[in-house]
């Protein structure tokens, strides 16, 4: 919410420095004081609606593809040494499917967050008018920039997650494990708490790296989706391509403009990645038993 408000302020080309929101806490205070505390939760409804199908498609799709690709690669001598990259490919495919499925809901959420006056009824009327003018594909406006953000994010995230887990946190939390002997195989089984801590920290670390690398695409996606509403004097979208949005940001605000909203994004991504993956791993372990 803070990131969307900050990007709207930049996009309206307001000259007064007092309208600029600088810093995450300052942004939250500004929104709460000028638009009400409840505004910080604007767009929560569409977010909750989208989270169910998105999570199922993403995590289940990744898990299935990762295992299937790994099995196929192990059966081929030329591909076996590169099995670790199966997580990268599986993450890309699963995220593409999930993002494409919920793109219309994402559009509604972004529109609602872009202004205090954009409640669901207002957003719905605006989107219906755009559908009448431009067709049903209007619901997928911003899909390409979103894919440019989320697909590389998923590739970096899942590849990094496997590497962080294997090379850093599994050895680090090995001392926490209280192994019990598996009499069927005679091998020690890691303690559930150690597995949970490993997944949590690996998810947070990989999420931070992925968020930093893909933030420019997040900025471009948000700008493109709210540009029409941020500039009330214009009835057309000024920048129709991702590259056009990025070039405009760099030319008017410098490279630093591509990292607008990075702090609140990290505050969201790090804990959400950690909680999601650790909950998923815990759930798999519980149902497996």
PDB file of C-alpha atoms in Angstrom:
ATOM      1  CA  UNK A   1       0.000   0.000   0.000  1.00  0.00           C
ATOM      2  CA  UNK A   2       2.828   2.395   0.854  1.00  0.00           C
ATOM      3  CA  UNK A   3       4.624   1.551  -2.389  1.00  0.00           C
ATOM      4  CA  UNK A   4       1.509   2.171  -4.471  1.00  0.00           C
ATOM      5  CA  UNK A   5       0.873   5.510  -2.782  1.00  0.00           C
ATOM      6  CA  UNK A   6       4.460   6.611  -3.308  1.00  0.00           C
ATOM      7  CA  UNK A   7       4.433   5.600  -6.970  1.00  0.00           C
ATOM      8  CA  UNK A   8       1.187   7.483  -7.540  1.00  0.00           C
ATOM      9  CA  UNK A   9       2.724  10.613  -6.060  1.00  0.00           C
ATOM     10  CA  UNK A  10       5.643  10.351  -8.467  1.00  0.00           C
ATOM     11  CA  UNK A  11       3.454   9.587 -11.460  1.00  0.00           C
ATOM     12  CA  UNK A  12       1.246  12.661 -11.000  1.00  0.00           C
ATOM     13  CA  UNK A  13       4.319  14.899 -11.540  1.00  0.00           C
ATOM     14  CA  UNK A  14       3.510  17.045  -8.536  1.00  0.00           C
ATOM     15  CA  UNK A  15       6.142  19.701  -8.036  1.00  0.00           C
ATOM     16  CA  UNK A  16       5.708  20.318  -4.334  1.00  0.00           C
ATOM     17  CA  UNK A  17       8.307  18.462  -2.286  1.00  0.00           C
ATOM     18  CA  UNK A  18       5.844  18.237   0.603  1.00  0.00           C
ATOM     19  CA  UNK A  19       3.771  15.725  -1.350  1.00  0.00           C
ATOM     20  CA  UNK A  20       6.662  13.322  -1.693  1.00  0.00           C
ATOM     21  CA  UNK A  21       6.600  10.338   0.620  1.00  0.00           C
ATOM     22  CA  UNK A  22      10.094   9.308   1.620  1.00  0.00           C
ATOM     23  CA  UNK A  23      10.608   6.289   3.822  1.00  0.00           C
ATOM     24  CA  UNK A  24       8.332   3.424   4.730  1.00  0.00           C
ATOM     25  CA  UNK A  25       7.279   4.637   8.181  1.00  0.00           C
ATOM     26  CA  UNK A  26       6.784   8.173   6.888  1.00  0.00           C
ATOM     27  CA  UNK A  27       4.611   6.790   4.115  1.00  0.00           C
ATOM     28  CA  UNK A  28       2.480   4.805   6.556  1.00  0.00           C
ATOM     29  CA  UNK A  29       2.037   7.849   8.796  1.00  0.00           C
ATOM     30  CA  UNK A  30       1.141  10.038   5.819  1.00  0.00           C
ATOM     31  CA  UNK A  31      -1.498   7.600   4.558  1.00  0.00           C
ATOM     32  CA  UNK A  32      -2.974   7.069   8.032  1.00  0.00           C
ATOM     33  CA  UNK A  33      -3.154  10.818   8.745  1.00  0.00           C
ATOM     34  CA  UNK A  34      -4.552  11.941   5.386  1.00  0.00           C
ATOM     35  CA  UNK A  35      -6.732   8.992   4.379  1.00  0.00           C
ATOM     36  CA  UNK A  36      -7.401   7.075   7.585  1.00  0.00           C
ATOM     37  CA  UNK A  37      -5.734   4.100   9.239  1.00  0.00           C
ATOM     38  CA  UNK A  38      -8.018   1.617   7.483  1.00  0.00           C
ATOM     39  CA  UNK A  39      -6.606   2.752   4.126  1.00  0.00           C
ATOM     40  CA  UNK A  40      -3.437   0.773   4.872  1.00  0.00           C
ATOM     41  CA  UNK A  41      -5.543  -2.357   4.350  1.00  0.00           C
ATOM     42  CA  UNK A  42      -7.170  -1.171   1.109  1.00  0.00           C
ATOM     43  CA  UNK A  43      -7.168  -3.975  -1.459  1.00  0.00           C
ATOM     44  CA  UNK A  44      -7.062  -6.699   1.199  1.00  0.00           C
ATOM     45  CA  UNK A  45     -10.216  -8.352  -0.173  1.00  0.00           C
ATOM     46  CA  UNK A  46      -8.872  -8.953  -3.687  1.00  0.00           C
ATOM     47  CA  UNK A  47      -5.562 -10.038  -2.174  1.00  0.00           C
ATOM     48  CA  UNK A  48      -7.274 -12.730  -0.084  1.00  0.00           C
ATOM     49  CA  UNK A  49      -9.385 -13.857  -3.034  1.00  0.00           C
ATOM     50  CA  UNK A  50      -6.296 -14.195  -5.220  1.00  0.00           C
ATOM     51  CA  UNK A  51      -4.098 -15.848  -2.600  1.00  0.00           C
ATOM     52  CA  UNK A  52      -5.924 -19.201  -2.604  1.00  0.00           C
ATOM     53  CA  UNK A  53      -5.763 -20.172  -6.285  1.00  0.00           C
ATOM     54  CA  UNK A  54      -2.413 -18.448  -6.739  1.00  0.00           C
ATOM     55  CA  UNK A  55      -0.799 -20.391  -3.894  1.00  0.00           C
ATOM     56  CA  UNK A  56      -2.230 -23.737  -5.001  1.00  0.00           C
ATOM     57  CA  UNK A  57      -1.137 -23.300  -8.619  1.00  0.00           C
ATOM     58  CA  UNK A  58       2.271 -21.935  -7.651  1.00  0.00           C
ATOM     59  CA  UNK A  59       3.430 -24.277  -4.900  1.00  0.00           C
ATOM     60  CA  UNK A  60       1.808 -27.490  -6.082  1.00  0.00           C
ATOM     61  CA  UNK A  61       2.827 -26.736  -9.658  1.00  0.00           C
ATOM     62  CA  UNK A  62       6.418 -26.055  -8.613  1.00  0.00           C
ATOM     63  CA  UNK A  63       6.662 -29.163  -6.460  1.00  0.00           C
ATOM     64  CA  UNK A  64       5.312 -31.431  -9.179  1.00  0.00           C
ATOM     65  CA  UNK A  65       7.440 -29.890 -11.944  1.00  0.00           C
ATOM     66  CA  UNK A  66      10.575 -29.890  -9.779  1.00  0.00           C
ATOM     67  CA  UNK A  67      10.281 -33.595  -9.034  1.00  0.00           C
ATOM     68  CA  UNK A  68       9.336 -34.516 -12.609  1.00  0.00           C
ATOM     69  CA  UNK A  69      12.163 -32.466 -14.170  1.00  0.00           C
ATOM     70  CA  UNK A  70      14.670 -33.773 -11.653  1.00  0.00           C
ATOM     71  CA  UNK A  71      13.702 -37.356 -12.433  1.00  0.00           C
ATOM     72  CA  UNK A  72      13.967 -36.791 -16.178  1.00  0.00           C
ATOM     73  CA  UNK A  73      17.368 -35.117 -15.847  1.00  0.00           C
ATOM     74  CA  UNK A  74      18.769 -37.867 -13.614  1.00  0.00           C
ATOM     75  CA  UNK A  75      17.912 -40.427 -16.286  1.00  0.00           C
ATOM     76  CA  UNK A  76      20.095 -38.634 -18.847  1.00  0.00           C
ATOM     77  CA  UNK A  77      23.832 -38.630 -18.307  1.00  0.00           C
ATOM     78  CA  UNK A  78      24.293 -35.304 -20.107  1.00  0.00           C
ATOM     79  CA  UNK A  79      21.681 -33.538 -17.963  1.00  0.00           C
ATOM     80  CA  UNK A  80      22.295 -35.210 -14.598  1.00  0.00           C
ATOM     81  CA  UNK A  81      25.046 -32.754 -13.508  1.00  0.00           C
ATOM     82  CA  UNK A  82      22.652 -29.853 -14.112  1.00  0.00           C
ATOM     83  CA  UNK A  83      19.755 -31.183 -12.068  1.00  0.00           C
ATOM     84  CA  UNK A  84      20.016 -28.279  -9.626  1.00  0.00           C
ATOM     85  CA  UNK A  85      18.713 -25.965 -12.353  1.00  0.00           C
ATOM     86  CA  UNK A  86      15.427 -27.862 -12.468  1.00  0.00           C
ATOM     87  CA  UNK A  87      14.216 -25.659  -9.594  1.00  0.00           C
ATOM     88  CA  UNK A  88      14.852 -22.572 -11.716  1.00  0.00           C
ATOM     89  CA  UNK A  89      12.829 -23.856 -14.694  1.00  0.00           C
ATOM     90  CA  UNK A  90      10.020 -25.236 -12.511  1.00  0.00           C
ATOM     91  CA  UNK A  91       9.718 -21.915 -10.689  1.00  0.00           C
ATOM     92  CA  UNK A  92       9.397 -20.009 -13.978  1.00  0.00           C
ATOM     93  CA  UNK A  93       6.668 -22.273 -15.372  1.00  0.00           C
ATOM     94  CA  UNK A  94       4.653 -22.446 -12.145  1.00  0.00           C
ATOM     95  CA  UNK A  95       4.767 -18.692 -11.649  1.00  0.00           C
ATOM     96  CA  UNK A  96       3.726 -17.968 -15.231  1.00  0.00           C
ATOM     97  CA  UNK A  97       0.626 -20.122 -14.762  1.00  0.00           C
ATOM     98  CA  UNK A  98      -0.253 -18.586 -11.386  1.00  0.00           C
ATOM     99  CA  UNK A  99       0.234 -14.960 -12.490  1.00  0.00           C
ATOM    100  CA  UNK A 100      -1.790 -15.429 -15.670  1.00  0.00           C
ATOM    101  CA  UNK A 101      -4.661 -16.973 -13.706  1.00  0.00           C
ATOM    102  CA  UNK A 102      -5.001 -14.158 -11.147  1.00  0.00           C
ATOM    103  CA  UNK A 103      -3.992 -11.164 -13.295  1.00  0.00           C
ATOM    104  CA  UNK A 104      -7.526  -9.663 -13.349  1.00  0.00           C
ATOM    105  CA  UNK A 105      -7.707  -9.776  -9.539  1.00  0.00           C
ATOM    106  CA  UNK A 106      -4.240  -8.226  -9.322  1.00  0.00           C
ATOM    107  CA  UNK A 107      -5.434  -5.383 -11.548  1.00  0.00           C
ATOM    108  CA  UNK A 108      -8.369  -4.680  -9.230  1.00  0.00           C
ATOM    109  CA  UNK A 109      -6.126  -4.759  -6.161  1.00  0.00           C
ATOM    110  CA  UNK A 110      -3.605  -2.332  -7.643  1.00  0.00           C
ATOM    111  CA  UNK A 111      -6.335   0.081  -8.741  1.00  0.00           C
ATOM    112  CA  UNK A 112      -7.894   0.027  -5.278  1.00  0.00           C
ATOM    113  CA  UNK A 113      -4.545   0.711  -3.623  1.00  0.00           C
ATOM    114  CA  UNK A 114      -3.619   3.542  -5.983  1.00  0.00           C
ATOM    115  CA  UNK A 115      -6.013   6.090  -4.430  1.00  0.00           C
ATOM    116  CA  UNK A 116      -8.214   6.552  -1.391  1.00  0.00           C
ATOM    117  CA  UNK A 117     -11.144   7.337  -3.719  1.00  0.00           C
ATOM    118  CA  UNK A 118     -10.866   4.048  -5.617  1.00  0.00           C
ATOM    119  CA  UNK A 119     -13.183   1.760  -3.665  1.00  0.00           C
ATOM    120  CA  UNK A 120     -14.339  -1.487  -5.246  1.00  0.00           C
ATOM    121  CA  UNK A 121     -17.442   0.065  -6.828  1.00  0.00           C
ATOM    122  CA  UNK A 122     -15.398   2.852  -8.412  1.00  0.00           C
ATOM    123  CA  UNK A 123     -12.763   0.442  -9.681  1.00  0.00           C
ATOM    124  CA  UNK A 124     -15.418  -1.921 -11.052  1.00  0.00           C
ATOM    125  CA  UNK A 125     -17.114   0.890 -13.002  1.00  0.00           C
ATOM    126  CA  UNK A 126     -13.789   2.021 -14.418  1.00  0.00           C
ATOM    127  CA  UNK A 127     -12.758  -1.480 -15.467  1.00  0.00           C
ATOM    128  CA  UNK A 128     -16.155  -2.205 -17.062  1.00  0.00           C
ATOM    129  CA  UNK A 129     -15.851   1.004 -19.074  1.00  0.00           C
ATOM    130  CA  UNK A 130     -12.388  -0.039 -20.241  1.00  0.00           C
ATOM    131  CA  UNK A 131     -13.666  -3.520 -21.190  1.00  0.00           C
ATOM    132  CA  UNK A 132     -16.417  -1.940 -23.274  1.00  0.00           C
ATOM    133  CA  UNK A 133     -13.837   0.250 -25.006  1.00  0.00           C
ATOM    134  CA  UNK A 134     -10.925  -2.166 -25.355  1.00  0.00           C
ATOM    135  CA  UNK A 135     -12.293  -5.666 -24.928  1.00  0.00           C
ATOM    136  CA  UNK A 136     -11.923  -8.392 -22.315  1.00  0.00           C
ATOM    137  CA  UNK A 137      -8.112  -8.386 -22.624  1.00  0.00           C
ATOM    138  CA  UNK A 138      -8.172  -5.155 -20.596  1.00  0.00           C
ATOM    139  CA  UNK A 139      -8.347  -7.388 -17.519  1.00  0.00           C
ATOM    140  CA  UNK A 140      -4.824  -8.582 -18.317  1.00  0.00           C
ATOM    141  CA  UNK A 141      -3.341  -5.101 -18.614  1.00  0.00           C
ATOM    142  CA  UNK A 142       0.029  -5.126 -16.931  1.00  0.00           C
ATOM    143  CA  UNK A 143       0.413  -8.907 -17.308  1.00  0.00           C
ATOM    144  CA  UNK A 144       3.657  -8.646 -19.281  1.00  0.00           C
ATOM    145  CA  UNK A 145       5.356  -6.339 -16.727  1.00  0.00           C
ATOM    146  CA  UNK A 146       4.037  -8.581 -13.956  1.00  0.00           C
ATOM    147  CA  UNK A 147       5.561 -11.626 -15.642  1.00  0.00           C
ATOM    148  CA  UNK A 148       8.824  -9.715 -16.056  1.00  0.00           C
ATOM    149  CA  UNK A 149       8.763  -9.165 -12.305  1.00  0.00           C
ATOM    150  CA  UNK A 150       7.392 -12.458 -11.005  1.00  0.00           C
ATOM    151  CA  UNK A 151       8.944 -15.022 -13.354  1.00  0.00           C
ATOM    152  CA  UNK A 152      12.559 -13.871 -12.776  1.00  0.00           C
ATOM    153  CA  UNK A 153      11.673 -13.499  -9.088  1.00  0.00           C
ATOM    154  CA  UNK A 154      10.513 -17.110  -8.946  1.00  0.00           C
ATOM    155  CA  UNK A 155      13.533 -18.361 -10.872  1.00  0.00           C
ATOM    156  CA  UNK A 156      15.934 -16.563  -8.519  1.00  0.00           C
ATOM    157  CA  UNK A 157      13.863 -17.424  -5.456  1.00  0.00           C
ATOM    158  CA  UNK A 158      13.578 -21.186  -5.952  1.00  0.00           C
ATOM    159  CA  UNK A 159      17.126 -21.621  -7.188  1.00  0.00           C
ATOM    160  CA  UNK A 160      18.375 -19.507  -4.292  1.00  0.00           C
ATOM    161  CA  UNK A 161      16.135 -21.298  -1.817  1.00  0.00           C
ATOM    162  CA  UNK A 162      17.645 -24.672  -2.674  1.00  0.00           C
ATOM    163  CA  UNK A 163      21.177 -23.248  -2.494  1.00  0.00           C
ATOM    164  CA  UNK A 164      20.633 -21.354   0.805  1.00  0.00           C
ATOM    165  CA  UNK A 165      19.069 -24.451   2.344  1.00  0.00           C
ATOM    166  CA  UNK A 166      21.729 -26.880   1.175  1.00  0.00           C
ATOM    167  CA  UNK A 167      24.858 -24.775   1.660  1.00  0.00           C
ATOM    168  CA  UNK A 168      24.041 -22.468   4.571  1.00  0.00           C
ATOM    169  CA  UNK A 169      21.096 -23.234   6.809  1.00  0.00           C
ATOM    170  CA  UNK A 170      21.033 -27.033   6.879  1.00  0.00           C
ATOM    171  CA  UNK A 171      24.618 -27.118   8.217  1.00  0.00           C
ATOM    172  CA  UNK A 172      23.863 -24.163  10.498  1.00  0.00           C
ATOM    173  CA  UNK A 173      20.808 -25.756  12.105  1.00  0.00           C
ATOM    174  CA  UNK A 174      22.252 -29.267  12.185  1.00  0.00           C
ATOM    175  CA  UNK A 175      23.203 -28.709  15.813  1.00  0.00           C
ATOM    176  CA  UNK A 176      19.541 -28.000  16.636  1.00  0.00           C
ATOM    177  CA  UNK A 177      18.413 -31.367  15.326  1.00  0.00           C
ATOM    178  CA  UNK A 178      17.510 -34.063  17.753  1.00  0.00           C
ATOM    179  CA  UNK A 179      17.824 -37.091  15.466  1.00  0.00           C
ATOM    180  CA  UNK A 180      15.946 -40.273  15.984  1.00  0.00           C
ATOM    181  CA  UNK A 181      16.977 -43.531  14.403  1.00  0.00           C
ATOM    182  CA  UNK A 182      14.970 -44.677  11.417  1.00  0.00           C
ATOM    183  CA  UNK A 183      15.151 -48.457  11.922  1.00  0.00           C
ATOM    184  CA  UNK A 184      14.078 -49.139   8.345  1.00  0.00           C
ATOM    185  CA  UNK A 185      17.082 -47.339   6.913  1.00  0.00           C
ATOM    186  CA  UNK A 186      19.358 -46.913   9.919  1.00  0.00           C
ATOM    187  CA  UNK A 187      19.802 -43.195   9.145  1.00  0.00           C
ATOM    188  CA  UNK A 188      19.141 -40.292  11.522  1.00  0.00           C
ATOM    189  CA  UNK A 189      16.083 -38.152  10.735  1.00  0.00           C
ATOM    190  CA  UNK A 190      16.385 -34.388  11.254  1.00  0.00           C
ATOM    191  CA  UNK A 191      14.298 -32.765  13.924  1.00  0.00           C
ATOM    192  CA  UNK A 192      11.119 -31.018  12.758  1.00  0.00           C
ATOM    193  CA  UNK A 193      12.148 -27.736  14.397  1.00  0.00           C
ATOM    194  CA  UNK A 194      15.448 -27.726  12.520  1.00  0.00           C
ATOM    195  CA  UNK A 195      13.668 -28.382   9.227  1.00  0.00           C
ATOM    196  CA  UNK A 196      11.200 -25.607   9.922  1.00  0.00           C
ATOM    197  CA  UNK A 197      13.955 -23.137  10.839  1.00  0.00           C
ATOM    198  CA  UNK A 198      15.924 -24.092   7.740  1.00  0.00           C
ATOM    199  CA  UNK A 199      12.949 -23.538   5.445  1.00  0.00           C
ATOM    200  CA  UNK A 200      12.020 -20.255   7.152  1.00  0.00           C
ATOM    201  CA  UNK A 201      15.495 -18.709   6.937  1.00  0.00           C
ATOM    202  CA  UNK A 202      16.175 -20.034   3.435  1.00  0.00           C
ATOM    203  CA  UNK A 203      12.889 -18.588   2.190  1.00  0.00           C
ATOM    204  CA  UNK A 204      13.522 -15.180   3.748  1.00  0.00           C
ATOM    205  CA  UNK A 205      17.104 -14.940   2.467  1.00  0.00           C
ATOM    206  CA  UNK A 206      16.256 -16.002  -1.061  1.00  0.00           C
ATOM    207  CA  UNK A 207      13.185 -13.744  -1.123  1.00  0.00           C
ATOM    208  CA  UNK A 208      15.256 -10.686  -0.212  1.00  0.00           C
ATOM    209  CA  UNK A 209      17.769 -11.326  -2.990  1.00  0.00           C
ATOM    210  CA  UNK A 210      15.032 -11.955  -5.554  1.00  0.00           C
ATOM    211  CA  UNK A 211      13.076  -8.847  -4.502  1.00  0.00           C
ATOM    212  CA  UNK A 212      16.097  -6.559  -4.874  1.00  0.00           C
ATOM    213  CA  UNK A 213      16.948  -7.916  -8.323  1.00  0.00           C
ATOM    214  CA  UNK A 214      13.389  -7.648  -9.678  1.00  0.00           C
ATOM    215  CA  UNK A 215      12.219  -4.404  -8.045  1.00  0.00           C
ATOM    216  CA  UNK A 216      12.589  -2.345 -11.281  1.00  0.00           C
ATOM    217  CA  UNK A 217      10.020  -4.591 -12.940  1.00  0.00           C
ATOM    218  CA  UNK A 218       7.710  -4.193  -9.934  1.00  0.00           C
ATOM    219  CA  UNK A 219       7.919  -0.407 -10.257  1.00  0.00           C
ATOM    220  CA  UNK A 220       7.254  -0.558 -14.005  1.00  0.00           C
ATOM    221  CA  UNK A 221       4.278  -2.880 -13.508  1.00  0.00           C
ATOM    222  CA  UNK A 222       2.679  -0.668 -10.871  1.00  0.00           C
ATOM    223  CA  UNK A 223       3.266   2.529 -12.847  1.00  0.00           C
ATOM    224  CA  UNK A 224       1.688   1.074 -15.952  1.00  0.00           C
ATOM    225  CA  UNK A 225      -1.398  -0.152 -14.100  1.00  0.00           C
ATOM    226  CA  UNK A 226      -2.118   3.121 -12.257  1.00  0.00           C
ATOM    227  CA  UNK A 227      -0.853   5.646 -14.813  1.00  0.00           C
ATOM    228  CA  UNK A 228      -4.290   6.333 -16.238  1.00  0.00           C
ATOM    229  CA  UNK A 229      -5.701   7.016 -12.775  1.00  0.00           C
ATOM    230  CA  UNK A 230      -2.701   8.937 -11.466  1.00  0.00           C
ATOM    231  CA  UNK A 231      -2.904  11.514 -14.268  1.00  0.00           C
ATOM    232  CA  UNK A 232      -6.497  12.714 -14.433  1.00  0.00           C
ATOM    233  CA  UNK A 233      -5.746  15.029 -17.360  1.00  0.00           C
ATOM    234  CA  UNK A 234      -4.926  12.125 -19.661  1.00  0.00           C
ATOM    235  CA  UNK A 235      -7.395   9.628 -21.082  1.00  0.00           C
ATOM    236  CA  UNK A 236      -4.731   7.397 -22.629  1.00  0.00           C
ATOM    237  CA  UNK A 237      -1.936   5.338 -21.223  1.00  0.00           C
ATOM    238  CA  UNK A 238       1.281   7.240 -21.886  1.00  0.00           C
ATOM    239  CA  UNK A 239       3.636   4.267 -21.934  1.00  0.00           C
ATOM    240  CA  UNK A 240       2.409   1.054 -23.483  1.00  0.00           C
ATOM    241  CA  UNK A 241       5.553  -1.053 -23.186  1.00  0.00           C
ATOM    242  CA  UNK A 242       7.674  -2.151 -20.269  1.00  0.00           C
ATOM    243  CA  UNK A 243      10.819  -0.740 -21.841  1.00  0.00           C
ATOM    244  CA  UNK A 244       9.056   2.602 -22.402  1.00  0.00           C
ATOM    245  CA  UNK A 245       8.058   2.816 -18.745  1.00  0.00           C
ATOM    246  CA  UNK A 246      11.569   1.959 -17.575  1.00  0.00           C
ATOM    247  CA  UNK A 247      13.188   4.474 -19.946  1.00  0.00           C
ATOM    248  CA  UNK A 248      10.816   7.190 -18.754  1.00  0.00           C
ATOM    249  CA  UNK A 249      11.571   6.451 -15.097  1.00  0.00           C
ATOM    250  CA  UNK A 250      15.339   6.522 -15.662  1.00  0.00           C
ATOM    251  CA  UNK A 251      15.206   9.715 -17.739  1.00  0.00           C
ATOM    252  CA  UNK A 252      13.030  11.634 -15.264  1.00  0.00           C
ATOM    253  CA  UNK A 253      14.066  10.216 -11.889  1.00  0.00           C
ATOM    254  CA  UNK A 254      17.358   8.445 -12.459  1.00  0.00           C
ATOM    255  CA  UNK A 255      18.200   4.821 -11.797  1.00  0.00           C
ATOM    256  CA  UNK A 256      17.110   5.280  -8.191  1.00  0.00           C
ATOM    257  CA  UNK A 257      13.521   5.643  -9.405  1.00  0.00           C
ATOM    258  CA  UNK A 258      13.545   1.965 -10.355  1.00  0.00           C
ATOM    259  CA  UNK A 259      13.936   1.116  -6.667  1.00  0.00           C
ATOM    260  CA  UNK A 260      11.056   3.216  -5.378  1.00  0.00           C
ATOM    261  CA  UNK A 261       9.126   1.256  -2.775  1.00  0.00           C
ATOM    262  CA  UNK A 262      11.928  -1.266  -2.248  1.00  0.00           C
ATOM    263  CA  UNK A 263      11.855  -0.982   1.547  1.00  0.00           C
ATOM    264  CA  UNK A 264       8.127  -1.775   1.954  1.00  0.00           C
ATOM    265  CA  UNK A 265       8.450  -4.502  -0.645  1.00  0.00           C
ATOM    266  CA  UNK A 266      11.232  -6.149   1.342  1.00  0.00           C
ATOM    267  CA  UNK A 267       9.144  -5.783   4.501  1.00  0.00           C
ATOM    268  CA  UNK A 268       6.434  -7.750   2.714  1.00  0.00           C
ATOM    269  CA  UNK A 269       8.483 -10.242   0.692  1.00  0.00           C
ATOM    270  CA  UNK A 270      10.929 -11.454   3.343  1.00  0.00           C
ATOM    271  CA  UNK A 271       8.379 -12.561   5.968  1.00  0.00           C
ATOM    272  CA  UNK A 272       5.821 -13.744   3.412  1.00  0.00           C
ATOM    273  CA  UNK A 273       8.353 -15.952   1.600  1.00  0.00           C
ATOM    274  CA  UNK A 274       9.613 -17.305   4.907  1.00  0.00           C
ATOM    275  CA  UNK A 275       6.135 -18.043   6.285  1.00  0.00           C
ATOM    276  CA  UNK A 276       4.784 -19.514   3.052  1.00  0.00           C
ATOM    277  CA  UNK A 277       7.617 -21.933   2.356  1.00  0.00           C
ATOM    278  CA  UNK A 278       8.026 -23.039   5.981  1.00  0.00           C
ATOM    279  CA  UNK A 279       4.258 -23.607   6.280  1.00  0.00           C
ATOM    280  CA  UNK A 280       4.283 -25.538   3.016  1.00  0.00           C
ATOM    281  CA  UNK A 281       7.196 -27.721   4.098  1.00  0.00           C
ATOM    282  CA  UNK A 282       5.598 -28.295   7.499  1.00  0.00           C
ATOM    283  CA  UNK A 283       2.306 -29.224   5.864  1.00  0.00           C
ATOM    284  CA  UNK A 284       4.011 -31.694   3.524  1.00  0.00           C
ATOM    285  CA  UNK A 285       5.770 -33.303   6.467  1.00  0.00           C
ATOM    286  CA  UNK A 286       2.570 -33.602   8.504  1.00  0.00           C
ATOM    287  CA  UNK A 287       0.525 -35.096   5.669  1.00  0.00           C
ATOM    288  CA  UNK A 288       3.348 -37.453   4.722  1.00  0.00           C
ATOM    289  CA  UNK A 289       3.237 -38.881   8.228  1.00  0.00           C
TER     290      UNK A 289
END
